[in-house]
XYZ file of C-alpha atoms in Angstrom:
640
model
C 31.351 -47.596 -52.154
C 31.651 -43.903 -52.448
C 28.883 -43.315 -50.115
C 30.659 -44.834 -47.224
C 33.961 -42.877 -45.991
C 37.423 -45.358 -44.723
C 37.351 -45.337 -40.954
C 38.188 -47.273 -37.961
C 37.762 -46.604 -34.570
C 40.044 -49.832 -34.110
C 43.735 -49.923 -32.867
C 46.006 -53.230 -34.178
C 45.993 -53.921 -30.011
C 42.420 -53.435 -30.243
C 41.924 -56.433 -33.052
C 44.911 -58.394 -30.625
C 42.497 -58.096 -27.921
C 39.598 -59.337 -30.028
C 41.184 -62.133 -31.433
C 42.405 -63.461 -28.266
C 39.178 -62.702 -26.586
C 40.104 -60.203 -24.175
C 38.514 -56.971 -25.564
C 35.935 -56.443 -23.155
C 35.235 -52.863 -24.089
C 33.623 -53.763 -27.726
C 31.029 -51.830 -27.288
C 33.472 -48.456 -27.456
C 34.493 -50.466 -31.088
C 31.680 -52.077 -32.845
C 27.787 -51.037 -33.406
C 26.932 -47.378 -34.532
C 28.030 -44.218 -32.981
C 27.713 -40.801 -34.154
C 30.842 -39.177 -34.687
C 32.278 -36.061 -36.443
C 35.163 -37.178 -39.105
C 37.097 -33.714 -40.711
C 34.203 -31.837 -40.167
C 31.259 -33.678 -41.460
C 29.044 -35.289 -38.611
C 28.116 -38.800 -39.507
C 28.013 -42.715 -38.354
C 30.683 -45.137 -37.552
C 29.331 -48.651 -38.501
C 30.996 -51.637 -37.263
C 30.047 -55.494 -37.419
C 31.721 -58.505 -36.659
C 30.642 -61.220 -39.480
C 34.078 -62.729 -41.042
C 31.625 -65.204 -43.790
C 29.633 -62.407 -45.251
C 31.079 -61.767 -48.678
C 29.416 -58.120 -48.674
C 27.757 -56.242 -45.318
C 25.549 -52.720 -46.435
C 23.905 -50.795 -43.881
C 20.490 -50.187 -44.972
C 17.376 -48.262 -43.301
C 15.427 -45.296 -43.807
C 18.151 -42.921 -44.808
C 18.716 -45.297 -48.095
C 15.341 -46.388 -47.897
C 16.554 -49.915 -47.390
C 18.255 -50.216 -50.801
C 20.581 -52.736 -50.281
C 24.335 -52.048 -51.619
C 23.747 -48.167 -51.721
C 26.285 -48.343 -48.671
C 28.249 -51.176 -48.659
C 31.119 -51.280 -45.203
C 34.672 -52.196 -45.895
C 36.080 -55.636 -44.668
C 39.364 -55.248 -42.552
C 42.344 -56.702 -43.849
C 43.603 -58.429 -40.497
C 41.697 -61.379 -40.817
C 39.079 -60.208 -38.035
C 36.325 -60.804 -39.757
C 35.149 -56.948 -38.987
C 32.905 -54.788 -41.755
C 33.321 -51.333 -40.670
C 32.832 -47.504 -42.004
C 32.150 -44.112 -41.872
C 28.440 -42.704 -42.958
C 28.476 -39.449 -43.421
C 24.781 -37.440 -42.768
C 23.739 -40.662 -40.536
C 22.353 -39.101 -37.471
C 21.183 -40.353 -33.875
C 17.396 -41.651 -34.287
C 18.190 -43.348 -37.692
C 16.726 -46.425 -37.878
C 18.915 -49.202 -39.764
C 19.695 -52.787 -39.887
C 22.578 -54.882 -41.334
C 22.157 -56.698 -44.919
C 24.706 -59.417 -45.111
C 25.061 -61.243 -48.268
C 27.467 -64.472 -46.420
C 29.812 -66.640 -48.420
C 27.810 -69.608 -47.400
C 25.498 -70.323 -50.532
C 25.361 -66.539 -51.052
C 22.732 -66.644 -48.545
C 21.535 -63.186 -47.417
C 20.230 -61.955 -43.968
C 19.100 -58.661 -42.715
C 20.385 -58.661 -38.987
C 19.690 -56.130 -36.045
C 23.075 -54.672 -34.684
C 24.293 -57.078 -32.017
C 25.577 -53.985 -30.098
C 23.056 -51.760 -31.030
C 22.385 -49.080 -27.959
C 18.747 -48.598 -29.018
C 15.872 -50.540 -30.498
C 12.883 -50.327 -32.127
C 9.547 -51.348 -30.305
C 8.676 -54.683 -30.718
C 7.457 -55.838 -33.124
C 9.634 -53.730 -35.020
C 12.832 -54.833 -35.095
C 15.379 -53.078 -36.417
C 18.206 -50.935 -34.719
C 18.498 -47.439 -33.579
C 21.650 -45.179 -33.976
C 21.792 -43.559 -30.337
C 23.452 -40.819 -28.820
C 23.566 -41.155 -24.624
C 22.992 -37.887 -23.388
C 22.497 -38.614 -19.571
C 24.108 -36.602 -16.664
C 24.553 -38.867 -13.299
C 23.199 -37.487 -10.048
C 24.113 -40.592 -8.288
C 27.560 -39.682 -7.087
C 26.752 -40.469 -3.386
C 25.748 -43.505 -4.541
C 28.343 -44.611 -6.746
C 31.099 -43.187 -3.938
C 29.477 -45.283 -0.902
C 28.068 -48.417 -2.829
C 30.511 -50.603 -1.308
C 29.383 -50.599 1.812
C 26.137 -51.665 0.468
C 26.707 -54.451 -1.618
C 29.310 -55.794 0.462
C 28.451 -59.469 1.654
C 28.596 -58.272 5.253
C 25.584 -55.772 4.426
C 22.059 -56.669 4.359
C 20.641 -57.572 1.142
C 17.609 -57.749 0.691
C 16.062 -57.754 -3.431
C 12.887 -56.907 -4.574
C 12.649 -59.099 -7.869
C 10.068 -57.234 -10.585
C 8.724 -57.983 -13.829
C 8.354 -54.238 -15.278
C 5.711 -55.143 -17.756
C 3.211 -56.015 -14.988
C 4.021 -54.614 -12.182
C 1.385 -51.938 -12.003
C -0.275 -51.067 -14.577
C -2.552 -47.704 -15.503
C -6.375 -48.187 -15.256
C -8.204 -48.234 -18.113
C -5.749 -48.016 -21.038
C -4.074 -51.199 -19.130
C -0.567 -49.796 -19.956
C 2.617 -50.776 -18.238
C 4.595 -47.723 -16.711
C 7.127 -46.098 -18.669
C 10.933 -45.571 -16.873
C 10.113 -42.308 -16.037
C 6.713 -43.444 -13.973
C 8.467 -46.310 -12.144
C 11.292 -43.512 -11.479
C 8.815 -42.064 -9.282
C 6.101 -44.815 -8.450
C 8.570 -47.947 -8.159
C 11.337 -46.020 -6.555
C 8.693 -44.870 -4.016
C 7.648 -47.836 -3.141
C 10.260 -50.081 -2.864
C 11.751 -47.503 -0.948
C 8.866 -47.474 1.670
C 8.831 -51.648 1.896
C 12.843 -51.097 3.386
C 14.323 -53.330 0.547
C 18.043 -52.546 -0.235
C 17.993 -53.946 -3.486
C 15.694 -54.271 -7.089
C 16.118 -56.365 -9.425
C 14.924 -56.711 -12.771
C 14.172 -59.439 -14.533
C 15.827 -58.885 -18.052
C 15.914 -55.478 -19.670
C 17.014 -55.798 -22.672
C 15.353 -56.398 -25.847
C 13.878 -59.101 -26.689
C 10.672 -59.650 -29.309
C 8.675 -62.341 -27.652
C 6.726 -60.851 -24.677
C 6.124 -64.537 -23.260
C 9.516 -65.058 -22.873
C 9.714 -62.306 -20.103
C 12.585 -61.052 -21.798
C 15.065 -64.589 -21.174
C 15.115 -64.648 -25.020
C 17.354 -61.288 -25.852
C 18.110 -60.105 -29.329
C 19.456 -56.519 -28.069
C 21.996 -57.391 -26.039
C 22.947 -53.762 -25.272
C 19.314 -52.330 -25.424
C 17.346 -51.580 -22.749
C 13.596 -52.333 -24.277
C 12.333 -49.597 -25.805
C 8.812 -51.029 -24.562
C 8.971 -48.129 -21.551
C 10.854 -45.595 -23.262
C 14.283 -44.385 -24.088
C 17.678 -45.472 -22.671
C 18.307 -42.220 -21.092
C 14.809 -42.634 -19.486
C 16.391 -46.408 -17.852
C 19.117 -44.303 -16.938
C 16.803 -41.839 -15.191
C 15.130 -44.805 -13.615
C 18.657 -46.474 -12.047
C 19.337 -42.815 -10.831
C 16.476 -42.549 -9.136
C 16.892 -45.838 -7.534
C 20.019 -44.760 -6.146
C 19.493 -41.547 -5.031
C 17.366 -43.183 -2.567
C 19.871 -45.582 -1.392
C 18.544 -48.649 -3.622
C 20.795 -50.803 -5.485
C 19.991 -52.208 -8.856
C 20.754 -55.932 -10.010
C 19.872 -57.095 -13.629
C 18.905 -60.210 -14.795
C 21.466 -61.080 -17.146
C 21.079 -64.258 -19.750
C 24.570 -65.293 -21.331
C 23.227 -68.944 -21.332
C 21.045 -68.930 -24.855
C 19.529 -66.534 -27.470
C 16.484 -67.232 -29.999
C 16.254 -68.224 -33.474
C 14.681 -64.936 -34.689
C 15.435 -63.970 -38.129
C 17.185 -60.612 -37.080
C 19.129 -61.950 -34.241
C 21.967 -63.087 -33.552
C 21.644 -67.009 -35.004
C 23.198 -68.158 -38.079
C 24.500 -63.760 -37.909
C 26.960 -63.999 -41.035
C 25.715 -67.305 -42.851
C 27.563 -69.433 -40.211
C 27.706 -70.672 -36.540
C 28.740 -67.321 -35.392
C 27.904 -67.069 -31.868
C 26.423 -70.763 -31.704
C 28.159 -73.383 -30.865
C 28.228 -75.382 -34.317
C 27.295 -78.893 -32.281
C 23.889 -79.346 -32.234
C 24.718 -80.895 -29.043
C 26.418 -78.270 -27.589
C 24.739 -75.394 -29.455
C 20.795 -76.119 -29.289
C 18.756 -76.167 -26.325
C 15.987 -78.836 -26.455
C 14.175 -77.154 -23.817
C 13.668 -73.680 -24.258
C 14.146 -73.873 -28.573
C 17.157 -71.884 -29.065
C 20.668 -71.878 -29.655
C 23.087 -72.077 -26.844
C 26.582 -69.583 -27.068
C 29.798 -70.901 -28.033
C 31.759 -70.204 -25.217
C 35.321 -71.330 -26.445
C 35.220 -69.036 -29.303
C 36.938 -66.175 -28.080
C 35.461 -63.297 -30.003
C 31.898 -64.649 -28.148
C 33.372 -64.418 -24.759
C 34.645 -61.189 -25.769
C 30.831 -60.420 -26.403
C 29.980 -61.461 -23.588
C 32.228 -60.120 -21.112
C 31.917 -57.206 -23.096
C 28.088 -57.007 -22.769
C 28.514 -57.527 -18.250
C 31.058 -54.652 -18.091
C 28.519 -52.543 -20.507
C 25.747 -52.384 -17.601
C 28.221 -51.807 -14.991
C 29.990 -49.393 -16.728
C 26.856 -47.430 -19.051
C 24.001 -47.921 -16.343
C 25.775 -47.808 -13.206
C 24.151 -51.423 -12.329
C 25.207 -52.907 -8.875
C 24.878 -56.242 -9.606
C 24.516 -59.237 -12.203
C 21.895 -62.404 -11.606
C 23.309 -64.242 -14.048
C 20.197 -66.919 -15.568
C 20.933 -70.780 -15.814
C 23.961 -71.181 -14.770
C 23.689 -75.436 -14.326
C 22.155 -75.401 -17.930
C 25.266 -73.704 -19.171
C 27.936 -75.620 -17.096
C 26.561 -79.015 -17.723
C 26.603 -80.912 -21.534
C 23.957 -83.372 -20.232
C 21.461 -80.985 -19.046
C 18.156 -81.387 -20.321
C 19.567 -84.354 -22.513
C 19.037 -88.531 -22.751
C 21.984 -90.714 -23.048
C 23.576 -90.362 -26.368
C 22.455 -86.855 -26.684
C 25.817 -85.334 -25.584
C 29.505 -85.445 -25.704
C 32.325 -85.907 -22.838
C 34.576 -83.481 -21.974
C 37.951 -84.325 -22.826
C 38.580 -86.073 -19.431
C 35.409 -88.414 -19.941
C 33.150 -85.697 -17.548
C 29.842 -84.141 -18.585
C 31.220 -80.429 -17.282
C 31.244 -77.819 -20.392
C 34.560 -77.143 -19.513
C 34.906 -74.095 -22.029
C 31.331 -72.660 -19.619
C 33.422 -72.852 -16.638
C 36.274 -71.261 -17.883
C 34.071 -68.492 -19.219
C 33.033 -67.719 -15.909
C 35.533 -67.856 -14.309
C 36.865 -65.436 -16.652
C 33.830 -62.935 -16.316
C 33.790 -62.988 -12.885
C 37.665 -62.208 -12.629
C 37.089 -59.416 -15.400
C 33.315 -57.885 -13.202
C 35.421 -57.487 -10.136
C 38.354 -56.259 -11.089
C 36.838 -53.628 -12.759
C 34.001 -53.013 -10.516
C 34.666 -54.030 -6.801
C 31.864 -52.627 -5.255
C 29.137 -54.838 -7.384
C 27.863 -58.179 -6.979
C 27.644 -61.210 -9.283
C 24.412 -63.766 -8.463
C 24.422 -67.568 -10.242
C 20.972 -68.692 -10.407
C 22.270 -72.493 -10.027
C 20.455 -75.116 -8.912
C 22.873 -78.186 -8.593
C 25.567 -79.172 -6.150
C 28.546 -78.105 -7.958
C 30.783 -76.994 -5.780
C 32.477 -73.126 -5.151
C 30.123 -71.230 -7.391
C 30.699 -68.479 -5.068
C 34.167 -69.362 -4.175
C 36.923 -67.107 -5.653
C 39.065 -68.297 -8.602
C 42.267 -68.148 -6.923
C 40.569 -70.727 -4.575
C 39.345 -72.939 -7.048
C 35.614 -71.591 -7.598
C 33.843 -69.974 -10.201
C 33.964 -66.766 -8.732
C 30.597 -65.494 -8.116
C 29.593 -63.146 -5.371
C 26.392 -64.962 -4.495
C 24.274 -67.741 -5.696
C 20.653 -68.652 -5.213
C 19.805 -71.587 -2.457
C 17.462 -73.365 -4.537
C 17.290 -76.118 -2.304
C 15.958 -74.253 0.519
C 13.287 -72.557 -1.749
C 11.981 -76.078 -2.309
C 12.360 -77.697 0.856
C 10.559 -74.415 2.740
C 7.993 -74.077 0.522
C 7.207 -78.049 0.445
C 7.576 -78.318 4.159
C 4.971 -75.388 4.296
C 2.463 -76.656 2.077
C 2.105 -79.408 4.730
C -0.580 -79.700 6.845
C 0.628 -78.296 10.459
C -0.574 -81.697 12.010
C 1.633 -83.457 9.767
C 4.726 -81.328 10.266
C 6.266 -83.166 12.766
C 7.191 -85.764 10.804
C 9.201 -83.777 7.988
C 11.404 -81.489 10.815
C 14.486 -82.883 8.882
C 13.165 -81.033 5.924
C 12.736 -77.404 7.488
C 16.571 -77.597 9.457
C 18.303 -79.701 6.225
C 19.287 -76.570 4.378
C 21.751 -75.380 7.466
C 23.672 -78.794 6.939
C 24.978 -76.934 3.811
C 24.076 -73.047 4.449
C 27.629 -72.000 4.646
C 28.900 -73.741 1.181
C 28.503 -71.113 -0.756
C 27.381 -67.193 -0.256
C 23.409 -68.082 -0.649
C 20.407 -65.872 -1.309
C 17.097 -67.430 -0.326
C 14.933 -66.703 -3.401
C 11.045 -67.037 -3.535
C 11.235 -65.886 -7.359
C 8.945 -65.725 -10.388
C 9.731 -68.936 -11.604
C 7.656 -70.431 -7.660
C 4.417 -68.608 -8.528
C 3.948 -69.663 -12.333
C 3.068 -72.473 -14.353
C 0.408 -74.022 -11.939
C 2.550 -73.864 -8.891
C -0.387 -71.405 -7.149
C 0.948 -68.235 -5.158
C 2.729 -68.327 -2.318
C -0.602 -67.516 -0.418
C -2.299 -70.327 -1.917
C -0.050 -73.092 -1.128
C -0.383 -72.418 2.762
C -2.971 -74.683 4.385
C -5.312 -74.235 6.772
C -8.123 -71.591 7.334
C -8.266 -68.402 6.076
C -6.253 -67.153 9.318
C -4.040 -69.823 9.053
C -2.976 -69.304 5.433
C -1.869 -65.789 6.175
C -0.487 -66.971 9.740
C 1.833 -69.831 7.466
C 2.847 -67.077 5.047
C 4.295 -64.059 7.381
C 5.878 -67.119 9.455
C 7.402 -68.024 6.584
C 8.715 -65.116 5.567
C 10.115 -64.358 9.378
C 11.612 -67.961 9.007
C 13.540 -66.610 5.545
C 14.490 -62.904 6.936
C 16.148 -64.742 10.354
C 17.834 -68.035 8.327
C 21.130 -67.177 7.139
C 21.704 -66.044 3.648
C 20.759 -62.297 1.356
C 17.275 -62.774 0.612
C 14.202 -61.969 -2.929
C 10.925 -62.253 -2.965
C 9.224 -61.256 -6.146
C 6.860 -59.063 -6.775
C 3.245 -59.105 -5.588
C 4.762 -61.980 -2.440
C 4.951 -58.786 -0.065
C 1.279 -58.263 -0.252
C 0.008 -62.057 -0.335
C -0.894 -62.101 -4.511
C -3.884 -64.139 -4.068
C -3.411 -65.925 -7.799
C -1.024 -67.100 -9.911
C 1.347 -64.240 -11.351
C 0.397 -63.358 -14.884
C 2.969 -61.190 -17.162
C -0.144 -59.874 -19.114
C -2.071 -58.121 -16.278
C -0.847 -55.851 -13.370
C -0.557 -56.891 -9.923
C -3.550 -57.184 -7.588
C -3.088 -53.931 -5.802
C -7.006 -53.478 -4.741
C -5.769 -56.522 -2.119
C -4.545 -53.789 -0.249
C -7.973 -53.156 1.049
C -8.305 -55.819 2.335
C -6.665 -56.266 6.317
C -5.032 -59.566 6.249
C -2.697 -58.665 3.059
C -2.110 -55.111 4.100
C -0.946 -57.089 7.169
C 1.206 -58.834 5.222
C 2.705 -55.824 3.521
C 3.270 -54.677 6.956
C 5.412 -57.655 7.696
C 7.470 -57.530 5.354
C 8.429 -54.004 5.386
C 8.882 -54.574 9.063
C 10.928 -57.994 8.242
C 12.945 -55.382 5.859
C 14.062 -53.272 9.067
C 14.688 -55.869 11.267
C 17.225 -57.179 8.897
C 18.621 -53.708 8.202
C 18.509 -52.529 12.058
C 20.293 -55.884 13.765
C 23.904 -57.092 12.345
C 23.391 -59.966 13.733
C 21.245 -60.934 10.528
C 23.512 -60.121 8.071
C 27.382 -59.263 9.689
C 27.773 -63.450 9.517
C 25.165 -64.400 7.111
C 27.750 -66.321 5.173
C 29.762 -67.562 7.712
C 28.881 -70.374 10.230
C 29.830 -68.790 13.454
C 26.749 -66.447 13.046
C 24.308 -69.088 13.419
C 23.902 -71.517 16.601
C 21.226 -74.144 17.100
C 19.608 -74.071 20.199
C 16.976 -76.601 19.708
C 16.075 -78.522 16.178
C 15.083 -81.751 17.022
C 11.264 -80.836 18.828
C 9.362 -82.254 16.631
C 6.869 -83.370 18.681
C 5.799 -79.272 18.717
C 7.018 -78.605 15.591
C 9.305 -75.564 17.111
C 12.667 -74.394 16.258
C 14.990 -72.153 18.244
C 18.408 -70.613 16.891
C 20.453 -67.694 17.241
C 21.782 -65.373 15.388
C 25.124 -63.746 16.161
C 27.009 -60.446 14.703
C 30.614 -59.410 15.511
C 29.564 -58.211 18.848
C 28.524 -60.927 21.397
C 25.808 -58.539 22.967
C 23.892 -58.239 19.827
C 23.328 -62.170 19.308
C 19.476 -62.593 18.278
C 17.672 -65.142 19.632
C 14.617 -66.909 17.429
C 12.012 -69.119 17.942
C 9.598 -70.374 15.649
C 6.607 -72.156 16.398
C 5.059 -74.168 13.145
C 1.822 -75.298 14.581
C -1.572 -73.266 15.287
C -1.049 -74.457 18.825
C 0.239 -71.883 21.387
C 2.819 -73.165 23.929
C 2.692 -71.280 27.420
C 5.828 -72.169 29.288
C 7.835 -72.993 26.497
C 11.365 -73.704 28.010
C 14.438 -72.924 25.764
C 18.204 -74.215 27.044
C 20.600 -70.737 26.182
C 23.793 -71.826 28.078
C 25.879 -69.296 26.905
C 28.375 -66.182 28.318
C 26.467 -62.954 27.284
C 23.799 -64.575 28.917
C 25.232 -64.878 32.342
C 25.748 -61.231 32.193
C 22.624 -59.969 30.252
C 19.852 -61.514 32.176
C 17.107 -60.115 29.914
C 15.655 -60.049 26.592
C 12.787 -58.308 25.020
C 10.828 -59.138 22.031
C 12.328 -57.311 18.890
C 9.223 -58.759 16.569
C 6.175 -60.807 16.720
C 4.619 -62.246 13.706
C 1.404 -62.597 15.269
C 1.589 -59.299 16.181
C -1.770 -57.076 15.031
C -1.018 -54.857 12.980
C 0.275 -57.760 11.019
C -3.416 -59.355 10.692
C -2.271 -61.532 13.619
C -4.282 -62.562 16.943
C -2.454 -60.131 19.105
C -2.328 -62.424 21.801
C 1.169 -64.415 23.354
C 3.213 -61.266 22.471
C 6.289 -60.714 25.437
C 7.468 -57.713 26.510
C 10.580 -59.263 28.687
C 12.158 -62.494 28.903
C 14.535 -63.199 32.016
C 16.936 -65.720 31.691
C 17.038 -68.339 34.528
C 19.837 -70.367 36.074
C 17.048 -73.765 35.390
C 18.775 -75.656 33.161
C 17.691 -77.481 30.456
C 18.523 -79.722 27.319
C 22.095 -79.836 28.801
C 22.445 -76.023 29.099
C 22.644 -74.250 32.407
C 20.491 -71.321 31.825
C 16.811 -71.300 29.983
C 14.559 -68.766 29.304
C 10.465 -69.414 29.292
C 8.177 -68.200 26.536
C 5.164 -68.507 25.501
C 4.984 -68.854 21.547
C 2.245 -67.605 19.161
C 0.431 -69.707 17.210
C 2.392 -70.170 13.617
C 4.517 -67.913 13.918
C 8.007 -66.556 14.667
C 9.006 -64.621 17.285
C 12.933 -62.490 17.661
C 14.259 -61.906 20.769
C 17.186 -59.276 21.678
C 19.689 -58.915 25.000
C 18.219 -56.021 26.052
């Protein structure tokens, strides 16, 4: 059509690339970007849909007349609709009106790489222009250090809708709020690390954003994409990285996503079996189509790259490497080999994670996964899938059942609080207490502890110290820090009025002191993923219900010891075999932290000052050291 100008911001090595699935810089190809062509300022439109017979862009500069400007189909067989608009400026709204091959049926589709949405319920696209100067240079320059796996990393998970909301209009913050009133705080609680659950747009509010139709769109819910930008900046210039939920494991059936795109299985997988999700209702990626790992990939080096993100948590990883999860018998196919592994999912991540940290070094990559499969977090050259971290599911479940156990009953389930060091140093593992714990009739953390009222709160900042001295990056989502008293609920703000009450600010005050310790003593993180940083000193009392370990660093003379006492009973006396070198030559220790300390709602009482180690031996050791242990609680010794 005359109204739409020959152009193409694609190079025949550019199309090679797609084709073969290795372009993972679409997003500098297709979408819309505002250009200037021989002097007229205008629109590059580009879509990817090779079994549309016609694609027009339509929206409010054509008034949505279909046809009025109709894109040009490539000739290289790429299956790419693509032109030049000229008057098309930055803020135009616009969608995609495909009329496919496929029974002439015709669909009017968001932009899959659209940099800017409309608020939902809206839905269509937005032609954006970034206009965003970085002040984050210090950042950027030094982030290695940071996210490095011998760093502490500690993540703050939030849900931005309900985090806090504003009083009486009940309104979620906008970007530029939580640039101030989010960085702030996270800041003061000592976490190193945010992370959000997912960003980008999505329509269905329930689905707390797992269900993206905007792959490359931050929501528009709190405000612009320059405004996230602000937001990440922020984060960083206070020393915070910033890890995004990422979800390359389904999408939704909405009518303007990306399902059934150009009249076909476009970015499904065609097999019902391999392309539906019984589960969660929607269909599941095709990840041995090349152009959709080019998508993909595409879409992980976009945050890195656009929004200076630190780190990836990629969602459902099992779901996406297994082609019998979630299904009966007869509900799925074998692999070629007979197996039930999607074998085109673990090439595709092996693939990403080659492509993230090649091109980003200084970033992490996080599977939530929650089987067995082995070297998730191994590197590819070594046979694993090649992710950074991934989250210890089992020791979420296996703490927080232990926990919910009576204290007089405790003793018989020790094997269930020391099991998840028989495996600890498998894999790189964050210990997660996530969103997903305090949903869906599963109570708060808070409310699963037993006991009195002093007791609950007693359970809950021991097991926190428990998490912050066990091996492993750690998350706790939002609200945990403070003891959320209910349920989390995505419609309402956080119970911040708790905060007036002594036992959770005590909590609050545990953590952010839980936050330093981990920071302040390499010991808790320098060997977090390696075995020699942890040492047993005694598992096996289960008569007290007590455990004592240590926790070692590259130097020998900052080794940590920790005991932790899971009944309300004090022990006076408590003997503890610590047969070891730096102890024949550092005689003393002093108490680093006390979770029965005060100020942390605790008794106050059984809180040491100095610990001298004795030549008494004991449990086979020659030296021992006598303490006397708070009630429920955890208590971290250092060589003084």
């Amino acid at each position: 059509m005359s109204n739409v100008r020959v152009y193409s911001r694609f190079s025949d090595f550019d199309i090679d690339l797609f084709k073969a699935g290795k372009h993972f810089r679409l997003y500098e190809k297709l979408g819309s970007h505002p250009m200037t062509v021989d002097g007229e300022e205008g629109t590059y439109f580009a879509v990817w849909a090779p079994s549309a017979k016609t694609v027009s862009v339509v929206g409010d500069f054509n008034f949505w007349i279909e046809g009025d400007h109709r894109l040009n189909v490539r000739w290289d067989g790429s299956g790419i609709w693509e032109g030049f608009i000229p008057g098309v400026s930055a803020g135009t709204i616009y969608k995609y009106k495909i009329q496919s091959s496929n029974n002439n049926a015709k669909l009017e589709k968001a932009d899959p790489f659209a940099r800017r949405a409309e608020h939902p319920p809206k839905t269509a696209s937005v032609v954006y222009e970034a206009d965003y100067k970085w002040k984050d240079k210090k950042w950027m320059k030094s982030r290695s250090a940071k996210n490095a796996l011998d760093a502490p990393y500690s993540v703050y998970e939030v849900h931005l809708s309900s985090w806090r909301k504003t009083g009486e209009e009940n309104r979620s913050l906008s970007y530029t709020e939580m640039a101030d009133d989010l960085v702030n705080y996270v800041k003061d609680m000592q976490f190193t690390h945010v992370e959000f659950m997912p960003i980008m747009e999505y329509p269905y509010d329930p689905s707390w954003g797992y269900q993206l139709t905007g792959y490359f769109a931050p929501t528009s819910r709190f405000g612009y994409p320059e405004e996230f930008k602000l937001l990440i900046d922020k984060f960083h210039q206070a020393g915070i990285g910033v890890i995004l939920d990422w979800v390359p494991s389904h999408f939704p059936e909405d009518p303007h996503g990306l399902g059934n795109f150009d009249g076909s299985h476009l970015y499904e997988h065609p097999d019902p079996r391999k392309g539906w999700h019984p589960d969660w209702k929607s269909y599941i990626f095709n990840y041995g189509r090349n152009e959709v790992r080019a998508f993909l990939i595409s879409n992980a080096l976009f945050w890195l790259d656009q929004y200076h993100i630190d780190g990836l948590r990629v969602d459902a990883v099992a779901s996406m490497l297994y082609l019998d999860y979630s299904r009966e018998e007869g509900e799925w196919e074998p692999n070629e080999f007979g197996g039930n592994q999607n074998l085109d999912a673990v090439s595709f991540f092996k693939e990403l994670n080659i492509s993230v940290y090649e091109n980003y070094p200084d970033v992490q990559t996080i599977a939530e996964e929650s089987t067995n499969y082995a070297g998730v977090s191994k590197p590819v050259f070594d046979g694993g899938l090649g992710f950074g971290m991934k989250w210890m599911m089992g020791w979420m479940h296996d703490t927080l059942e232990y926990f919910k156990k009576d204290s007089a009953f405790r003793k018989f389930h020790q094997q269930d609080i020391t099991f998840s060091l028989t495996y600890a140093f498998t894999e790189n593992f964050m210990l997660p207490l996530s969103h997903d714990e305090v949903v869906y009739g599963k109570k708060s953390l808070l409310d699963r502890m037993p006991g009195t009222e002093w007791q609950r709160f007693a359970n809950l900042r021991l097991m926190f110290g428990y998490m912050f001295t066990h091996p492993g990056a750690k998350l706790i989502f939002q609200g945990g820090e403070f003891a959320q008293s209910k349920e989390w609920n995505f419609q309402q703000s956080l119970d911040w009025h708790l905060l007036e009450y002594e036992f959770h600010t005590g909590i609050q005050n545990c953590i952010r002191d839980l936050n330093k310790l981990y920071k302040n003593y390499p010991a808790l993180y320098e060997k977090q993923f390696d075995h020699s940083g942890f040492e047993w000193l005694e598992w096996n009392d289960s008569e007290n219900s007590v455990l004592t370990y240590m926790r070692k660093g590259e130097k020998a003379k900052e080794t940590l010891v920790v005991i932790c006492n899971f009944t309300p009973v004090p022990r006076e006396n408590y003997r503890v075999g610590v047969t070891s070198d730096i102890f024949k030559s550092n005689k003393q220790l002093s108490e680093i932290f006390n979770s029965n300390a005060s100020n942390y709602g605790g008794s106050g009482d059984y809180l040491s000052d100095t610990i001298t180690v004795s030549n008494t031996s004991w449990n086979g050791r020659e030296n021992s050291i006598e303490v006397n242990l708070a009630p429920l609680a955890v208590m971290v010794f250092a060589l003084k």
